[in-house]
Short mmCIF file of C-alpha atoms in Angstrom, two decimals:
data_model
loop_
_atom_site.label_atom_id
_atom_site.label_comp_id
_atom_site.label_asym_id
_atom_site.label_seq_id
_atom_site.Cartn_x
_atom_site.Cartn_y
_atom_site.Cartn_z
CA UNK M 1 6.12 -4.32 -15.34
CA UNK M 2 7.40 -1.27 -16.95
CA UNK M 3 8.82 1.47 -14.14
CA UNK M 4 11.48 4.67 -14.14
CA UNK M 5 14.31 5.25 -11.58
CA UNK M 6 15.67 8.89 -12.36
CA UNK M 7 14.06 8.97 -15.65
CA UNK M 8 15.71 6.25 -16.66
CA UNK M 9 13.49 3.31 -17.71
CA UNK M 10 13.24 -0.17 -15.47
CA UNK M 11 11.51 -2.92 -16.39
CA UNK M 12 11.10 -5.89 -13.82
CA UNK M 13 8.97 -9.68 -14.23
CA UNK M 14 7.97 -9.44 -10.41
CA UNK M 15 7.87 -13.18 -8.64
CA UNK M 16 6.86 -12.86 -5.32
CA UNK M 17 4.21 -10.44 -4.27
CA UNK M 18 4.03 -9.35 0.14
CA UNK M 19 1.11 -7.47 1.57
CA UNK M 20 2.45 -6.43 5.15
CA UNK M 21 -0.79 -5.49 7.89
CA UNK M 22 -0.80 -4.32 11.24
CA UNK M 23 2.85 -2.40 10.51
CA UNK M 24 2.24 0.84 12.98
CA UNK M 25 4.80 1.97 15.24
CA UNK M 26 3.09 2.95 18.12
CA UNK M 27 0.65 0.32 19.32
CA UNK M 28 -2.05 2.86 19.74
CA UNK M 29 -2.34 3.60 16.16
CA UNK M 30 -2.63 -0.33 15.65
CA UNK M 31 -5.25 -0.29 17.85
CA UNK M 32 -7.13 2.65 16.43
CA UNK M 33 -6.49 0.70 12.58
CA UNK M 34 -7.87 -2.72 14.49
CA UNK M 35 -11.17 -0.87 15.89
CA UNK M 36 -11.95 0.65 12.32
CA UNK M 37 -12.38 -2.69 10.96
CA UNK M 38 -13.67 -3.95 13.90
CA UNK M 39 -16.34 -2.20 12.76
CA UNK M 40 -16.32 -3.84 9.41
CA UNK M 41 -16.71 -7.53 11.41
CA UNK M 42 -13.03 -7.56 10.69
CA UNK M 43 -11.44 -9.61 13.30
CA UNK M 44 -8.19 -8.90 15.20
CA UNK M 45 -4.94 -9.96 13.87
CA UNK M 46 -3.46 -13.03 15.80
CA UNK M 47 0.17 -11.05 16.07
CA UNK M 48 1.35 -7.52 14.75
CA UNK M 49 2.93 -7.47 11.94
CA UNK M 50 1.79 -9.97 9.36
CA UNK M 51 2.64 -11.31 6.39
CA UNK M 52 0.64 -11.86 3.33
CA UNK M 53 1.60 -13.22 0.32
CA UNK M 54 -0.63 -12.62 -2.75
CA UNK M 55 -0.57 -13.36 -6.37
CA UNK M 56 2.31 -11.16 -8.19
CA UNK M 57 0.08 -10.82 -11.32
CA UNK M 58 -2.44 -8.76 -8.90
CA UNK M 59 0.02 -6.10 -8.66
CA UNK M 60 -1.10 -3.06 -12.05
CA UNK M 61 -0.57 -0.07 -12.83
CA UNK M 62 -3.59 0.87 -14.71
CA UNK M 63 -5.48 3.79 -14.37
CA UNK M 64 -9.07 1.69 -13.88
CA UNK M 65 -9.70 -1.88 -12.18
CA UNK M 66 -12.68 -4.04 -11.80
CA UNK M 67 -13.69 -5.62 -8.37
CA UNK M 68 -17.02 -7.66 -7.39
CA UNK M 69 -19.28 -5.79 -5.07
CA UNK M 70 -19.34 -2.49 -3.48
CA UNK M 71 -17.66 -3.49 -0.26
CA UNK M 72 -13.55 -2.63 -1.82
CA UNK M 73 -11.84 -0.03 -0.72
CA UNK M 74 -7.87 1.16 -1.32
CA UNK M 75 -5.01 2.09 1.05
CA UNK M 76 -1.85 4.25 -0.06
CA UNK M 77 0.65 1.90 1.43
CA UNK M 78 4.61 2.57 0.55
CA UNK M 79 6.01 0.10 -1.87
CA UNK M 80 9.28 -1.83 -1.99
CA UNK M 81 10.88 -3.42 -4.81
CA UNK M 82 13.80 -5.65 -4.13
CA UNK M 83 15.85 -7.01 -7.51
CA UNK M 84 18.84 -8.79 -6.49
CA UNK M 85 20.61 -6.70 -4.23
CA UNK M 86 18.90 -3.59 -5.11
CA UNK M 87 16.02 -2.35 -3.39
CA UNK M 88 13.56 0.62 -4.53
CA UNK M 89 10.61 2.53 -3.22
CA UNK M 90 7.69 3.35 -4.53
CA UNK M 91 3.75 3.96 -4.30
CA UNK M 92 0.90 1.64 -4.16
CA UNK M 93 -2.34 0.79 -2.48
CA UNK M 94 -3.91 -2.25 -1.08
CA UNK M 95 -6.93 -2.20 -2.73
CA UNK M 96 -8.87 -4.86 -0.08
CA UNK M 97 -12.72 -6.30 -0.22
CA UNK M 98 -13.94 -5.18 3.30
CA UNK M 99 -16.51 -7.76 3.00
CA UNK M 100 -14.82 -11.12 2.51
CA UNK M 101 -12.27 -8.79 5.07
CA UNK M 102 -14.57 -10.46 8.25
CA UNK M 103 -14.53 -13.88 7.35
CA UNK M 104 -10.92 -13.83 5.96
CA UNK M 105 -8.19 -11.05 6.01
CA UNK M 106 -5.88 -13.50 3.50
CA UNK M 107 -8.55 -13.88 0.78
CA UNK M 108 -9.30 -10.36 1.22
CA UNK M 109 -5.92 -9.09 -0.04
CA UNK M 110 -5.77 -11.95 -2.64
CA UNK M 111 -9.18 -11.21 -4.47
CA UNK M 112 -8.34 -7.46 -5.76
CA UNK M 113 -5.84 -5.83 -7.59
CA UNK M 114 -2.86 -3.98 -6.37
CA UNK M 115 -2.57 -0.72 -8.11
CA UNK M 116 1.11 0.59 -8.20
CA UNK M 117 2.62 4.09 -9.71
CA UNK M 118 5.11 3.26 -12.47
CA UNK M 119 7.73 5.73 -10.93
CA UNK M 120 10.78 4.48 -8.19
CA UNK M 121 13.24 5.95 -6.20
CA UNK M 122 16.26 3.88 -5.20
CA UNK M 123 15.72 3.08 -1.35
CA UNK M 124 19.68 4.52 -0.73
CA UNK M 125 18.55 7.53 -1.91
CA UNK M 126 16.23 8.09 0.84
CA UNK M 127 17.53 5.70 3.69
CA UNK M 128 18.68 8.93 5.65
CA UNK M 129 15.07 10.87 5.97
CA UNK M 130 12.62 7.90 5.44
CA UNK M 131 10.91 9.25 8.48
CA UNK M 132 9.68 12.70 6.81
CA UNK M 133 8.51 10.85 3.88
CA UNK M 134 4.41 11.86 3.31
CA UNK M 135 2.05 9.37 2.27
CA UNK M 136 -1.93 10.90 1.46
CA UNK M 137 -4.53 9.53 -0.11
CA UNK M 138 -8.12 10.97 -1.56
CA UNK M 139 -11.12 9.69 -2.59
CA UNK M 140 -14.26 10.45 -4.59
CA UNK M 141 -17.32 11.20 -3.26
CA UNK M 142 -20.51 12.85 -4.15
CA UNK M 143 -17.82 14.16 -7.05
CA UNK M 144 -15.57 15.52 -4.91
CA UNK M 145 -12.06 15.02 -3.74
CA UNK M 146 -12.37 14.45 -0.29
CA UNK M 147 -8.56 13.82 1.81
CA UNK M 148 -8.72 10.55 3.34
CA UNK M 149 -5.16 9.27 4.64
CA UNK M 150 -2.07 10.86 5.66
CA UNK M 151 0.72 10.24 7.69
CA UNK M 152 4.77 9.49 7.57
CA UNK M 153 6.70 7.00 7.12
CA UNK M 154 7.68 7.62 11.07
CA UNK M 155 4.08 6.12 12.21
CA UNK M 156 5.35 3.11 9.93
CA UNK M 157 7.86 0.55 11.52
CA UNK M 158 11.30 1.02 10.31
CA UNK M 159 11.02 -0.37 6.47
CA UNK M 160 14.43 -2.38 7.21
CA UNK M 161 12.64 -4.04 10.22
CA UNK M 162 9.88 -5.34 7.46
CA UNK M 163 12.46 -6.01 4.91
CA UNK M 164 13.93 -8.62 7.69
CA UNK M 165 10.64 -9.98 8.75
CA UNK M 166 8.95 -10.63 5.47
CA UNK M 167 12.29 -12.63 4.50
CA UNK M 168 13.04 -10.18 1.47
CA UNK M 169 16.69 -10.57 2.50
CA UNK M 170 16.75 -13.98 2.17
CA UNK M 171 15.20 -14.20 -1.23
CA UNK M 172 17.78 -11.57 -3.06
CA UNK M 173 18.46 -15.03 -5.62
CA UNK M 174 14.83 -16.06 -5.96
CA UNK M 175 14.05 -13.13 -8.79
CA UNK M 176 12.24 -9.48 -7.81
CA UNK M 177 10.37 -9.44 -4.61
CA UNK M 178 7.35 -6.63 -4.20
CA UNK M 179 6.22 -5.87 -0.75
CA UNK M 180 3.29 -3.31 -0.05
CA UNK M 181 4.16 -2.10 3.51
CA UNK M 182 1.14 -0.90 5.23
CA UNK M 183 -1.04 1.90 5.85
CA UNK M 184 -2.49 5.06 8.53
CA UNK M 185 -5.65 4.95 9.32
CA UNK M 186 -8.52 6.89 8.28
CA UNK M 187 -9.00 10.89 8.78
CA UNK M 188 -12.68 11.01 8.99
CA UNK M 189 -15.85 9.03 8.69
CA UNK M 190 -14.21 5.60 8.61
CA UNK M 191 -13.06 2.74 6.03
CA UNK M 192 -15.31 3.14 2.72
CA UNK M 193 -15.92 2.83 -1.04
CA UNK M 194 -15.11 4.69 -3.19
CA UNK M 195 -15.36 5.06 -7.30
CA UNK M 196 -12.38 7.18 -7.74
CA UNK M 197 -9.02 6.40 -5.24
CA UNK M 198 -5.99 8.88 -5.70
CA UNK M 199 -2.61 8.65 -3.84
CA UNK M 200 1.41 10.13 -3.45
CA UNK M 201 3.99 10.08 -1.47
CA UNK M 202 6.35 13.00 -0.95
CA UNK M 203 9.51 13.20 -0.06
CA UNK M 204 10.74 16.93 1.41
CA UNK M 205 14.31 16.31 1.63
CA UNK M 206 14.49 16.23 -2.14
CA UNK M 207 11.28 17.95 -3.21
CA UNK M 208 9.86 15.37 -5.94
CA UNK M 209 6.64 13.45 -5.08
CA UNK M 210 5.36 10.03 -6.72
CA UNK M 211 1.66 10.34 -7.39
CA UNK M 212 -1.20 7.84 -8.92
CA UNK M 213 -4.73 7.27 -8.69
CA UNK M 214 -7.73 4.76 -9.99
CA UNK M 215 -11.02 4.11 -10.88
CA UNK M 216 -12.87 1.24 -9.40
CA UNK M 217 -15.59 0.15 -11.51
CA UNK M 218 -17.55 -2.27 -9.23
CA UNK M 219 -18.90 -5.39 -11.02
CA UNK M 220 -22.62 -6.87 -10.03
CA UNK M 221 -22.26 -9.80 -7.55
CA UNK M 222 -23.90 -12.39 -8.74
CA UNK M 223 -25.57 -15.26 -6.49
#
């Protein structure tokens, strides 16, 4: 995949692909993220946080993906990348099919793409404010732009306490490791589909802000 650190160009063949869940700091806020898909059928997670891997070639950055159904829906979600001993962060969203969601949360990440921004900032850069950093998201609807997620990193646990627990310290030999690190919950009127997904995150120490957004073209399910 083809990225920029400081406007300089990176490219990286990513290996190993982690989707952490159920990554809130305060146990309320997992609990308010558990009810929403609750709703969905989704059932509760058998320990906070988890762990999911999922296919590295599901990770994209184009501006469009295709998904079966109508049931898919994103999350902006910050976004490590760890090559060797160097570790970035970036932007992406767990796209996720709320559908196959209640029978299976694993085959839920694994079945839709992963959109990412093409833009990094090294992780040292930031290590010393990660708790201001903004995450937002919008979506499309009735064709408008509608807000739909934000919070700070600070309502995320600490990114070095996921780092650890995922094992992306113990794989610094095994090529470049990608980890999407979770999500806030919704603003208003719950987890839902949407054709257009947009997303950034902001950092207000420096003043410079990774953005990217997606189409979802939804594919007829066939039975």
């Amino acid at each position: 995949m083809h990225f920029t650190c400081g406007g300089e160009p990176l490219d990286m063949t990513i290996t190993r692909c982690v989707v952490a869940g159920w990554t809130a700091r305060d146990r309320s806020a997992i609990d308010h993220h558990i009810q929403e898909l609750a709703e969905l059928g989704v059932k509760p997670p058998s320990s906070v946080p988890l762990y999911y891997r999922v296919s590295a070639s599901l990770l994209t950055q184009s501006a469009a993906i295709q998904v079966v159904g109508e049931s898919t829906s994103g999350e902006v979600e910050p976004f490590i990348l760890q090559a060797g001993a160097q570790r970035y962060l970036g932007l992406a969203s767990d796209h996720t099919d709320r559908e196959l969601e209640a029978h299976s949360v694993a085959l839920s990440k694994q079945i839709c793409p992963k959109p990412c921004a093409g833009e990094l900032w090294a992780l040292q850069e930031v290590d010393d404010h990660l708790d201001e950093i903004a995450l937002r998201s919008w979506i499309k609807e009735n064709g408008e732009w509608k807000p739909y997620q934000d919070g700070r990193l600070s309502a995320i646990r600490p990114l070095e306490d996921l780092i650890e627990g995922a094992g992306l310290n113990r794989s610094v030999d095994a090529g470049v490791t990608a980890m999407l690190c979770g999500t806030f919950g919704v603003i208003s009127g719950g987890v839902r589909s949407a054709p257009e997904f947009r997303m950034e995150i902001h950092d207000p120490v420096m003043d410079r802000t990774i953005r990217h957004g997606y189409a979802i073209e939804s594919l007829p399910a066939i039975s």
